[in-house]
Short mmCIF file of C-alpha atoms in Angstrom, two decimals:
data_model
loop_
_atom_site.label_atom_id
_atom_site.label_comp_id
_atom_site.label_asym_id
_atom_site.label_seq_id
_atom_site.Cartn_x
_atom_site.Cartn_y
_atom_site.Cartn_z
CA MET O 1 -12.61 -9.70 -6.77
CA ARG O 2 -11.49 -8.82 -10.22
CA ASN O 3 -12.91 -10.57 -13.24
CA LEU O 4 -10.71 -13.55 -14.03
CA ILE O 5 -9.89 -12.08 -17.44
CA ALA O 6 -6.65 -10.67 -16.10
CA ILE O 7 -4.66 -10.27 -19.28
CA ALA O 8 -1.38 -8.42 -19.74
CA VAL O 9 -1.81 -7.09 -23.27
CA ALA O 10 1.05 -4.74 -22.58
CA ALA O 11 3.35 -7.75 -22.70
CA ALA O 12 2.93 -7.68 -26.46
CA LEU O 13 4.39 -4.19 -26.41
CA ALA O 14 7.36 -4.98 -24.16
CA GLY O 15 10.79 -3.64 -25.06
CA CYS O 16 13.22 -5.82 -26.93
CA GLY O 17 14.99 -8.43 -24.84
CA SER O 18 17.99 -8.48 -27.17
CA PRO O 19 19.40 -6.20 -29.86
CA GLN O 20 17.74 -6.11 -33.26
CA GLN O 21 20.17 -6.92 -36.02
CA PRO O 22 20.66 -4.40 -38.85
CA ALA O 23 18.71 -5.39 -41.97
CA PRO O 24 20.93 -5.63 -45.06
CA GLN O 25 18.08 -4.95 -47.50
CA GLY O 26 14.86 -2.99 -47.70
CA PRO O 27 11.52 -4.40 -46.51
CA LEU O 28 9.49 -6.75 -48.70
CA PRO O 29 5.70 -6.47 -48.96
CA SER O 30 3.42 -9.04 -47.36
CA ALA O 31 1.90 -11.53 -49.79
CA THR O 32 -1.57 -10.59 -48.57
CA GLU O 33 -1.20 -6.84 -49.15
CA PRO O 34 -0.50 -4.51 -52.10
CA PRO O 35 3.24 -4.18 -52.79
CA ALA O 36 4.90 -1.42 -50.83
CA ARG O 37 7.43 0.99 -52.32
CA GLU O 38 10.75 -0.82 -52.41
CA ALA O 39 13.34 0.72 -50.11
CA PRO O 40 16.91 1.26 -51.30
CA LYS O 41 19.15 -1.59 -50.26
CA ARG O 42 21.98 -0.89 -47.89
CA GLN O 43 25.47 -2.08 -48.52
CA ILE O 44 26.55 -3.10 -45.03
CA SER O 45 30.26 -3.71 -44.75
CA LYS O 46 32.10 -6.30 -42.73
CA ALA O 47 33.33 -3.50 -40.47
CA ASP O 48 29.72 -2.38 -39.90
CA ARG O 49 28.70 -5.88 -38.88
CA GLU O 50 31.69 -6.40 -36.61
CA SER O 51 31.10 -3.06 -34.86
CA PHE O 52 27.42 -3.83 -34.40
CA ALA O 53 28.33 -7.26 -33.00
CA SER O 54 30.69 -5.55 -30.55
CA ALA O 55 27.86 -3.29 -29.30
CA ALA O 56 25.53 -6.28 -29.07
CA LYS O 57 28.13 -8.10 -27.00
CA LYS O 58 28.30 -5.18 -24.57
CA TYR O 59 24.50 -5.17 -24.42
CA ALA O 60 24.55 -8.88 -23.54
CA LYS O 61 27.07 -8.17 -20.79
CA TYR O 62 24.83 -5.50 -19.24
CA ALA O 63 21.78 -7.77 -19.62
CA ALA O 64 23.58 -10.56 -17.74
CA GLU O 65 24.55 -8.13 -14.97
CA ALA O 66 20.96 -6.88 -14.78
CA LYS O 67 19.68 -10.43 -14.42
CA LYS O 68 22.22 -11.13 -11.69
CA ASP O 69 21.45 -7.86 -9.87
CA GLY O 70 17.69 -8.37 -9.99
CA GLY O 71 16.86 -5.89 -12.74
CA TRP O 72 18.11 -3.21 -15.05
CA THR O 73 19.58 -0.13 -13.42
CA LYS O 74 20.17 3.22 -15.07
CA GLY O 75 23.86 2.34 -15.17
CA HIS O 76 23.11 -0.82 -17.16
CA CYS O 77 20.75 1.01 -19.52
CA LYS O 78 23.09 3.94 -20.15
CA GLY O 79 26.01 1.61 -20.74
CA ALA O 80 24.10 -0.52 -23.27
CA ALA O 81 22.63 2.52 -25.03
CA GLU O 82 25.96 4.34 -25.27
CA ALA O 83 27.59 1.24 -26.77
CA PHE O 84 25.11 1.31 -29.64
CA LYS O 85 25.20 5.09 -30.05
CA ASP O 86 28.98 5.08 -30.29
CA VAL O 87 28.82 2.54 -33.12
CA GLY O 88 25.99 4.44 -34.81
CA SER O 89 27.92 7.70 -34.84
CA ASP O 90 30.89 6.01 -36.59
CA HIS O 91 28.92 3.77 -38.99
CA PRO O 92 26.20 5.75 -40.84
CA LYS O 93 24.86 2.73 -42.75
CA ILE O 94 23.78 0.99 -39.55
CA ALA O 95 23.06 4.12 -37.51
CA PRO O 96 19.24 3.57 -37.63
CA ASP O 97 19.65 0.09 -36.15
CA CYS O 98 22.05 1.31 -33.49
CA TYR O 99 19.95 4.24 -32.29
CA ALA O 100 16.78 2.13 -32.26
CA ASN O 101 18.55 -0.41 -30.05
CA ALA O 102 19.77 2.42 -27.82
CA GLY O 103 16.14 3.52 -27.42
CA ALA O 104 15.12 -0.02 -26.42
CA ALA O 105 17.96 -0.08 -23.87
CA TYR O 106 16.74 3.17 -22.32
CA GLU O 107 13.21 1.74 -22.16
CA HIS O 108 14.41 -1.05 -19.88
CA CYS O 109 14.82 1.57 -17.14
CA GLY O 110 11.83 3.73 -18.00
CA MET O 111 14.11 6.48 -19.32
CA ILE O 112 11.37 7.67 -21.65
CA ALA O 113 12.85 11.03 -22.68
CA GLU O 114 16.17 9.43 -23.60
CA ALA O 115 14.42 6.57 -25.42
CA THR O 116 12.27 9.01 -27.40
CA ASP O 117 15.33 11.01 -28.47
CA ALA O 118 17.11 7.83 -29.55
CA TYR O 119 14.12 6.63 -31.61
CA ASP O 120 13.76 10.05 -33.22
CA GLU O 121 17.45 10.00 -34.09
CA ALA O 122 17.05 6.51 -35.59
CA ASN O 123 14.34 7.89 -37.88
CA ARG O 124 16.47 10.86 -38.91
CA LYS O 125 19.36 8.54 -39.74
CA ALA O 126 17.03 6.19 -41.66
CA ARG O 127 15.70 9.00 -43.86
CA ALA O 128 19.28 9.71 -44.90
CA VAL O 129 20.24 6.06 -45.42
CA ILE O 130 17.08 4.34 -46.76
CA GLN O 131 14.91 7.39 -47.56
CA ARG O 132 12.10 6.42 -45.22
CA ASP O 133 11.30 6.07 -41.50
CA TYR O 134 12.73 3.13 -39.58
CA ALA O 135 9.97 0.72 -38.53
CA PRO O 136 11.56 -0.49 -35.23
CA ALA O 137 11.98 3.14 -34.11
CA LEU O 138 8.33 3.89 -34.94
CA VAL O 139 7.29 0.80 -32.99
CA GLY O 140 9.34 2.04 -30.02
CA LEU O 141 7.68 5.46 -30.17
CA GLY O 142 4.26 3.82 -30.51
CA ARG O 143 4.98 1.61 -27.52
CA ILE O 144 5.80 4.70 -25.43
CA ALA O 145 2.58 6.40 -26.57
CA TYR O 146 0.57 3.28 -25.71
CA GLN O 147 2.05 3.11 -22.23
CA LYS O 148 1.06 6.76 -21.71
CA GLY O 149 -2.51 5.92 -22.70
CA GLU O 150 -2.26 7.80 -26.00
CA LEU O 151 -3.97 5.13 -28.10
CA GLU O 152 -4.66 7.27 -31.17
CA LYS O 153 -1.03 8.37 -31.35
CA ALA O 154 0.15 4.79 -30.83
CA GLU O 155 -2.18 3.57 -33.59
CA ASP O 156 -0.85 6.19 -36.01
CA LEU O 157 2.77 5.28 -35.26
CA PHE O 158 2.14 1.54 -35.64
CA ARG O 159 0.37 2.12 -38.97
CA LYS O 160 3.37 4.14 -40.16
CA ALA O 161 5.71 1.38 -39.01
CA ILE O 162 3.77 -1.19 -41.05
CA ALA O 163 3.82 1.12 -44.07
CA ALA O 164 7.57 1.57 -43.65
CA ASP O 165 8.14 -2.18 -43.34
CA PRO O 166 5.18 -4.48 -44.03
CA LYS O 167 7.27 -7.45 -42.96
CA ASN O 168 7.95 -6.10 -39.49
CA ALA O 169 6.10 -8.59 -37.28
CA GLU O 170 6.62 -6.51 -34.14
CA ALA O 171 4.77 -3.58 -35.72
CA ARG O 172 1.85 -5.80 -36.66
CA ASN O 173 1.75 -7.35 -33.20
CA ALA O 174 1.78 -3.95 -31.52
CA PHE O 175 -0.92 -2.59 -33.83
CA ALA O 176 -3.07 -5.67 -33.17
CA VAL O 177 -2.86 -4.94 -29.42
CA VAL O 178 -4.22 -1.43 -30.03
CA LEU O 179 -7.00 -2.89 -32.17
CA TYR O 180 -7.76 -5.37 -29.39
CA GLU O 181 -8.10 -2.49 -26.94
CA LYS O 182 -10.34 -0.58 -29.35
CA GLY O 183 -12.49 -3.65 -29.85
CA ARG O 184 -13.01 -4.07 -26.13
CA LYS O 185 -13.91 -0.39 -25.78
CA GLY O 186 -16.70 -0.49 -28.34
CA ALA O 187 -15.22 -0.75 -31.82
CA GLY O 188 -16.19 -4.41 -31.76
CA SER O 189 -15.79 -6.84 -34.65
CA THR O 190 -14.32 -4.29 -37.06
CA ALA O 191 -11.28 -3.71 -34.85
CA PHE O 192 -11.01 -7.38 -33.87
CA ASN O 193 -11.12 -8.56 -37.47
CA GLU O 194 -8.47 -6.07 -38.55
CA GLY O 195 -6.31 -7.23 -35.65
CA ILE O 196 -6.69 -10.85 -36.76
CA VAL O 197 -5.51 -9.93 -40.28
CA HIS O 198 -2.37 -8.26 -38.93
CA LEU O 199 -1.60 -11.16 -36.62
CA ARG O 200 -1.99 -13.70 -39.39
CA ASN O 201 0.41 -11.61 -41.44
CA ALA O 202 2.83 -11.54 -38.51
CA LEU O 203 2.68 -15.34 -38.33
CA ALA O 204 3.16 -15.57 -42.08
CA ILE O 205 6.33 -13.52 -41.60
CA ASP O 206 7.44 -15.43 -38.49
CA SER O 207 5.65 -18.71 -37.85
CA ALA O 208 7.25 -19.00 -34.40
CA ASN O 209 6.17 -15.55 -33.21
CA MET O 210 4.72 -16.30 -29.77
CA THR O 211 3.53 -12.73 -29.23
CA ALA O 212 1.34 -13.03 -32.33
CA TYR O 213 -0.10 -16.33 -31.09
CA THR O 214 -0.84 -14.84 -27.68
CA THR O 215 -2.64 -11.75 -29.01
CA LEU O 216 -4.55 -13.81 -31.59
CA ALA O 217 -5.79 -16.15 -28.84
CA LEU O 218 -6.82 -13.10 -26.81
CA ILE O 219 -8.87 -11.67 -29.66
CA TYR O 220 -10.65 -14.96 -30.33
CA TYR O 221 -11.29 -15.30 -26.60
CA GLU O 222 -12.84 -11.84 -26.54
CA ILE O 223 -14.99 -12.51 -29.61
CA ALA O 224 -16.22 -15.71 -27.92
CA ARG O 225 -18.29 -13.55 -25.59
CA ASP O 226 -20.76 -13.16 -28.47
CA ASP O 227 -19.80 -16.16 -30.58
CA ARG O 228 -19.11 -19.26 -28.51
CA SER O 229 -17.56 -21.09 -31.45
CA LYS O 230 -14.61 -18.71 -31.36
CA LEU O 231 -13.62 -20.20 -28.01
CA ASP O 232 -12.58 -23.36 -29.84
CA LEU O 233 -10.52 -21.22 -32.23
CA ALA O 234 -8.81 -19.57 -29.25
CA ALA O 235 -8.05 -23.01 -27.81
CA LEU O 236 -6.66 -24.16 -31.18
CA VAL O 237 -4.35 -21.13 -31.35
CA CYS O 238 -3.07 -21.95 -27.85
CA LYS O 239 -2.45 -25.56 -28.85
CA GLN O 240 -0.52 -24.48 -31.96
CA ALA O 241 1.49 -22.03 -29.88
CA LYS O 242 2.38 -24.72 -27.32
CA ASP O 243 3.52 -26.96 -30.17
CA VAL O 244 5.87 -24.17 -31.26
CA SER O 245 7.13 -23.38 -27.76
CA LYS O 246 6.34 -25.02 -24.44
CA THR O 247 8.10 -22.27 -22.48
CA HIS O 248 6.08 -19.16 -23.38
CA ALA O 249 4.30 -18.33 -20.14
CA PRO O 250 1.60 -15.90 -21.45
CA ILE O 251 0.09 -18.53 -23.74
CA TYR O 252 -0.53 -20.76 -20.70
CA ASN O 253 -2.28 -17.87 -18.97
CA ILE O 254 -4.61 -17.40 -21.96
CA SER O 255 -5.12 -21.16 -22.18
CA GLY O 256 -6.12 -21.16 -18.52
CA LEU O 257 -8.73 -18.49 -19.19
CA ILE O 258 -10.15 -20.56 -22.02
CA TRP O 259 -10.41 -23.69 -19.84
CA LEU O 260 -12.08 -21.56 -17.18
CA LYS O 261 -14.61 -20.39 -19.75
CA LYS O 262 -15.23 -24.03 -20.59
CA LYS O 263 -15.85 -24.62 -16.86
CA ASN O 264 -12.87 -26.91 -16.48
CA VAL O 265 -11.37 -25.28 -13.40
CA THR O 266 -8.84 -28.06 -12.81
CA ARG O 267 -7.27 -27.64 -16.26
CA ALA O 268 -7.39 -23.87 -15.90
CA LEU O 269 -5.51 -23.98 -12.62
CA GLU O 270 -2.93 -26.33 -14.13
CA ASP O 271 -2.24 -23.86 -16.95
CA PHE O 272 -2.07 -20.85 -14.62
CA ARG O 273 0.41 -22.70 -12.42
CA LYS O 274 2.44 -23.69 -15.46
CA ALA O 275 2.51 -20.02 -16.49
CA VAL O 276 4.03 -18.88 -13.19
CA GLU O 277 6.38 -21.84 -13.17
CA LEU O 278 7.76 -20.55 -16.47
CA ASP O 279 7.64 -16.88 -15.49
CA ASP O 280 7.19 -16.02 -11.83
CA ALA O 281 6.81 -12.36 -12.81
CA LEU O 282 3.60 -13.03 -14.78
CA LEU O 283 1.36 -11.33 -12.25
CA GLU O 284 -1.88 -11.89 -14.16
CA ALA O 285 -1.44 -15.65 -13.78
CA HIS O 286 -0.79 -15.23 -10.05
CA MET O 287 -4.00 -13.18 -9.80
CA ASN O 288 -5.94 -15.92 -11.56
CA ILE O 289 -4.50 -18.57 -9.25
CA GLY O 290 -5.45 -16.42 -6.26
CA ALA O 291 -9.01 -15.93 -7.50
CA ILE O 292 -9.59 -19.63 -8.15
CA THR O 293 -8.04 -20.91 -4.93
CA LEU O 294 -9.91 -18.24 -2.96
CA SER O 295 -13.21 -19.43 -4.45
CA TYR O 296 -12.32 -22.96 -3.28
CA ARG O 297 -11.40 -21.67 0.18
CA ASP O 298 -7.80 -22.75 -0.25
CA TYR O 299 -6.76 -19.68 1.70
CA PRO O 300 -3.03 -20.46 2.08
CA SER O 301 -2.61 -20.87 -1.71
CA ALA O 302 -4.61 -17.71 -2.35
CA MET O 303 -2.49 -15.78 0.14
CA ARG O 304 0.74 -16.88 -1.57
CA ALA O 305 -0.59 -15.90 -4.99
CA PHE O 306 -1.75 -12.43 -3.94
CA GLN O 307 1.46 -11.81 -1.99
CA LYS O 308 3.44 -12.56 -5.17
CA VAL O 309 1.53 -9.78 -6.91
CA LEU O 310 1.90 -7.32 -4.04
CA ALA O 311 5.65 -7.96 -3.85
CA ARG O 312 5.89 -6.28 -7.26
CA ARG O 313 2.80 -4.04 -7.24
CA GLN O 314 2.45 -2.83 -3.67
CA ASN O 315 -0.72 -0.84 -4.27
CA ASP O 316 -2.58 -3.34 -6.46
CA VAL O 317 -6.02 -2.90 -4.91
CA GLU O 318 -7.55 -6.10 -6.24
CA ALA O 319 -4.64 -8.16 -4.96
CA MET O 320 -4.97 -6.45 -1.56
CA VAL O 321 -8.69 -7.20 -1.46
CA GLY O 322 -8.03 -10.84 -2.36
CA LEU O 323 -5.33 -11.13 0.30
CA ALA O 324 -7.59 -9.54 2.91
CA VAL O 325 -10.36 -12.04 2.12
CA ALA O 326 -7.86 -14.91 2.43
CA LEU O 327 -6.61 -13.52 5.76
CA ARG O 328 -10.19 -13.33 6.97
CA GLY O 329 -10.69 -16.94 5.89
CA GLU O 330 -7.64 -17.91 7.95
CA LYS O 331 -9.21 -16.10 10.95
CA LYS O 332 -6.46 -13.47 10.93
CA MET O 333 -8.96 -10.72 11.62
CA ASP O 334 -6.64 -7.97 12.80
CA GLU O 335 -4.39 -8.37 9.73
CA ALA O 336 -7.40 -8.41 7.42
CA GLU O 337 -8.91 -5.29 8.97
CA ALA O 338 -5.57 -3.46 8.79
CA LEU O 339 -5.27 -4.35 5.11
CA TYR O 340 -8.80 -3.11 4.37
CA LYS O 341 -7.87 0.20 5.96
CA LYS O 342 -4.76 0.35 3.77
CA ILE O 343 -6.94 -0.26 0.71
CA ALA O 344 -9.21 2.58 1.79
CA ALA O 345 -6.18 4.88 1.94
CA VAL O 346 -5.04 3.84 -1.55
CA ASP O 347 -8.52 3.82 -3.13
CA PRO O 348 -11.01 5.71 -0.92
CA LYS O 349 -13.95 5.12 -3.27
CA ASN O 350 -13.51 1.37 -3.64
CA PRO O 351 -16.83 -0.29 -2.71
CA ALA O 352 -15.13 -3.59 -1.85
CA VAL O 353 -13.70 -2.05 1.32
CA PRO O 354 -16.94 -1.27 3.20
CA PHE O 355 -18.59 -4.46 1.91
CA ASN O 356 -15.82 -6.69 3.21
CA LEU O 357 -15.49 -4.78 6.47
CA GLY O 358 -19.22 -5.30 6.91
CA LEU O 359 -18.74 -9.05 6.46
CA LEU O 360 -15.86 -9.06 8.91
CA TYR O 361 -17.79 -7.21 11.63
CA GLN O 362 -21.00 -9.17 11.13
CA ASP O 363 -19.64 -12.69 10.75
CA TYR O 364 -16.28 -12.78 12.50
CA LYS O 365 -16.51 -10.51 15.54
CA ASP O 366 -18.79 -10.61 18.58
CA SER O 367 -22.52 -10.34 17.95
CA GLN O 368 -23.06 -7.41 20.30
CA GLU O 369 -25.25 -4.56 19.12
CA PRO O 370 -22.43 -1.95 18.76
CA THR O 371 -20.48 -4.38 16.51
CA LEU O 372 -23.56 -5.18 14.42
CA LEU O 373 -24.33 -1.48 14.03
CA LYS O 374 -20.79 -0.94 12.70
CA ALA O 375 -21.38 -3.74 10.20
CA LYS O 376 -24.67 -2.14 9.15
CA ALA O 377 -22.93 1.20 8.67
CA PHE O 378 -20.32 -0.45 6.42
CA PHE O 379 -23.01 -2.09 4.28
CA SER O 380 -24.90 1.20 4.04
CA ASP O 381 -21.68 2.90 2.93
CA PHE O 382 -21.25 0.18 0.28
CA LEU O 383 -24.79 0.76 -1.05
CA ALA O 384 -24.10 4.49 -1.28
CA ARG O 385 -21.03 3.79 -3.44
CA GLY O 386 -22.73 1.27 -5.71
CA GLY O 387 -21.37 -2.06 -6.81
CA ALA O 388 -22.19 -5.33 -8.49
CA ALA O 389 -25.88 -6.22 -8.46
CA ASP O 390 -25.37 -9.47 -6.55
CA LYS O 391 -23.36 -7.67 -3.87
CA VAL O 392 -26.01 -4.96 -3.59
CA THR O 393 -28.64 -7.65 -3.04
CA GLU O 394 -26.48 -9.34 -0.41
CA ALA O 395 -25.73 -6.04 1.36
CA LYS O 396 -29.45 -5.26 1.58
CA ARG O 397 -30.15 -8.78 2.86
CA ARG O 398 -27.45 -8.44 5.49
CA ILE O 399 -28.74 -5.05 6.66
CA LYS O 400 -32.21 -6.57 7.11
CA ASN O 401 -30.65 -9.52 8.88
CA ILE O 402 -28.77 -7.19 11.25
CA ASP O 403 -31.97 -5.23 11.97
CA ASP O 404 -33.81 -8.50 12.64
CA ILE O 405 -31.02 -9.73 14.92
CA ILE O 406 -30.95 -6.47 16.88
CA ALA O 407 -34.78 -6.49 17.19
CA ALA O 408 -34.74 -10.15 18.23
CA ASN O 409 -31.97 -9.46 20.73
CA LYS O 410 -33.96 -6.58 22.20
CA GLU O 411 -37.05 -8.76 22.45
CA ALA O 412 -35.01 -11.56 23.97
CA ALA O 413 -33.48 -9.09 26.44
CA ALA O 414 -36.95 -7.83 27.39
CA LEU O 415 -38.18 -11.38 27.85
CA GLN O 416 -35.10 -12.13 29.90
CA ARG O 417 -35.73 -9.12 32.09
CA ASP O 418 -39.37 -10.20 32.57
CA ALA O 419 -38.26 -13.71 33.39
CA GLU O 420 -35.70 -12.40 35.87
CA ARG O 421 -38.36 -10.14 37.48
CA LEU O 422 -40.81 -13.02 37.76
CA GLN O 423 -38.03 -15.21 39.11
CA LYS O 424 -37.23 -12.63 41.75
CA GLN O 425 -40.92 -12.31 42.63
CA GLN O 426 -41.21 -16.07 42.95
CA GLU O 427 -38.06 -16.24 45.04
CA GLU O 428 -39.44 -13.50 47.30
CA GLN O 429 -42.75 -15.33 47.66
CA ASP O 430 -40.91 -18.56 48.40
CA ARG O 431 -38.77 -16.76 50.98
CA LYS O 432 -41.81 -15.27 52.70
CA ALA O 433 -43.64 -18.59 52.63
CA LYS O 434 -40.64 -20.26 54.19
CA GLU O 435 -40.42 -17.58 56.88
CA ASP O 436 -44.14 -18.00 57.61
CA GLU O 437 -43.68 -21.74 57.78
CA GLU O 438 -40.76 -21.41 60.20
CA ARG O 439 -42.74 -18.97 62.32
CA GLN O 440 -45.72 -21.30 62.41
CA LYS O 441 -43.51 -24.19 63.45
CA LYS O 442 -42.18 -22.15 66.34
CA GLN O 443 -45.67 -21.16 67.40
CA ASP O 444 -46.89 -24.74 67.22
CA ALA O 445 -43.94 -25.91 69.27
CA ALA O 446 -44.69 -23.31 71.99
CA LYS O 447 -48.38 -24.37 72.55
CA PRO O 448 -47.79 -27.82 74.26
CA ALA O 449 -45.32 -26.28 76.69
CA ALA O 450 -47.83 -23.68 77.78
CA ALA O 451 -50.55 -26.31 78.27
CA LYS O 452 -48.26 -28.49 80.41
CA ASP O 453 -47.47 -25.57 82.65
CA ALA O 454 -51.17 -24.94 83.17
CA LYS O 455 -51.87 -28.56 84.43
CA ALA O 456 -48.93 -28.81 86.86
CA PRO O 457 -49.76 -30.20 90.60
CA ALA O 458 -49.83 -27.90 93.70
CA ALA O 459 -46.73 -27.46 95.80
CA LYS O 460 -45.98 -30.06 98.59
CA ASP O 461 -46.32 -27.55 101.50
CA ALA O 462 -49.78 -26.54 100.51
CA LYS O 463 -52.40 -27.58 103.13
CA PRO O 464 -55.82 -28.87 102.17
CA ALA O 465 -58.75 -26.74 103.23
CA LYS O 466 -60.74 -27.75 106.17
#
């Protein structure tokens, strides 16, 4: 089972849900940083604003259709992007805003090449209009790099976005996510502390920025591994965030993790369930619900949670493993075994597969020697692949247990054979004794008859001797 720290940091880098409005003036420096070079102010006309509003209206129309149809299609994305590009080509002063929004529209459908071109065009337009790069476009390009796993490139783009507009909260949020990732991969407190600074700045810019609250809680939660006091800070951030908005699902997922760390499983489960109530697509919360309910042997609840994940991520190995364990708990052995085989096809090296198949064959099938030998082979395969120390210990214990059971069964079978042989010998002796007894009875019955015949009187016509 996966560690319960199932956190969607990528959510902080999600594409815009609605169009970004064109900024009428240049960026202002953060109060906690050295003043940035002032950007030339743009004189945005009424016609510019009305045209942008028209494109935003079309975007809203496509967004409503996408929600109704179950998701953005390429038709929706192209339509929304073209609406902004058309306005941008006719209104140079707001062209950077329009092309950046076109890039975000393309991102909804994973049209990465088109999104990249639109963001690049937004930057070119910005250099002509405000003599510097356009922060939202740089954030979009950084988001694409992050999703490709190009962390250094993403970091560079987010830094440039902050330099271009120190008051761009999205840039600071995105950069903090990269710093969070770096901190988890070994950079430690240096990266975490820098991330905290950027998130505090983001909240100074926008005190209702839920993405900043979520990432800040994550960083404090991570630091709490080494400094337990930071867990209370993480909980405080979650409380403040809930006071700002009671409908932001990710903050409930983080809050659940914090309660879990505090060993309050009931509160944790409440928060995870609240998270999915607010956003059924928050798969990390479903995973956490599945893990907790599975540990409490609430197999039906665990099955529902893992199935929610697999409905959207068909090859999520950890969700498949969790579902297979729940199926096994519900005594649905054939379904569980079939799912383990599917996992093996998706992830041939996954040690959870042979370990769990070993459990299934040892504990849930017949106890015949061929079945136990299959279980032993699965556990041996698991040990060859390596795994968690506690599972390795259990696998070794189970192999010894199987060997002991097979040896005991063989000894019991030998004793049974001896007992059956002795039983047969005894039955044969009893049979012979009974035959001898019957024979003796017949012989004893014949003796009186013979004696009587010997004493019988002479015949009547016999004459006495003279």
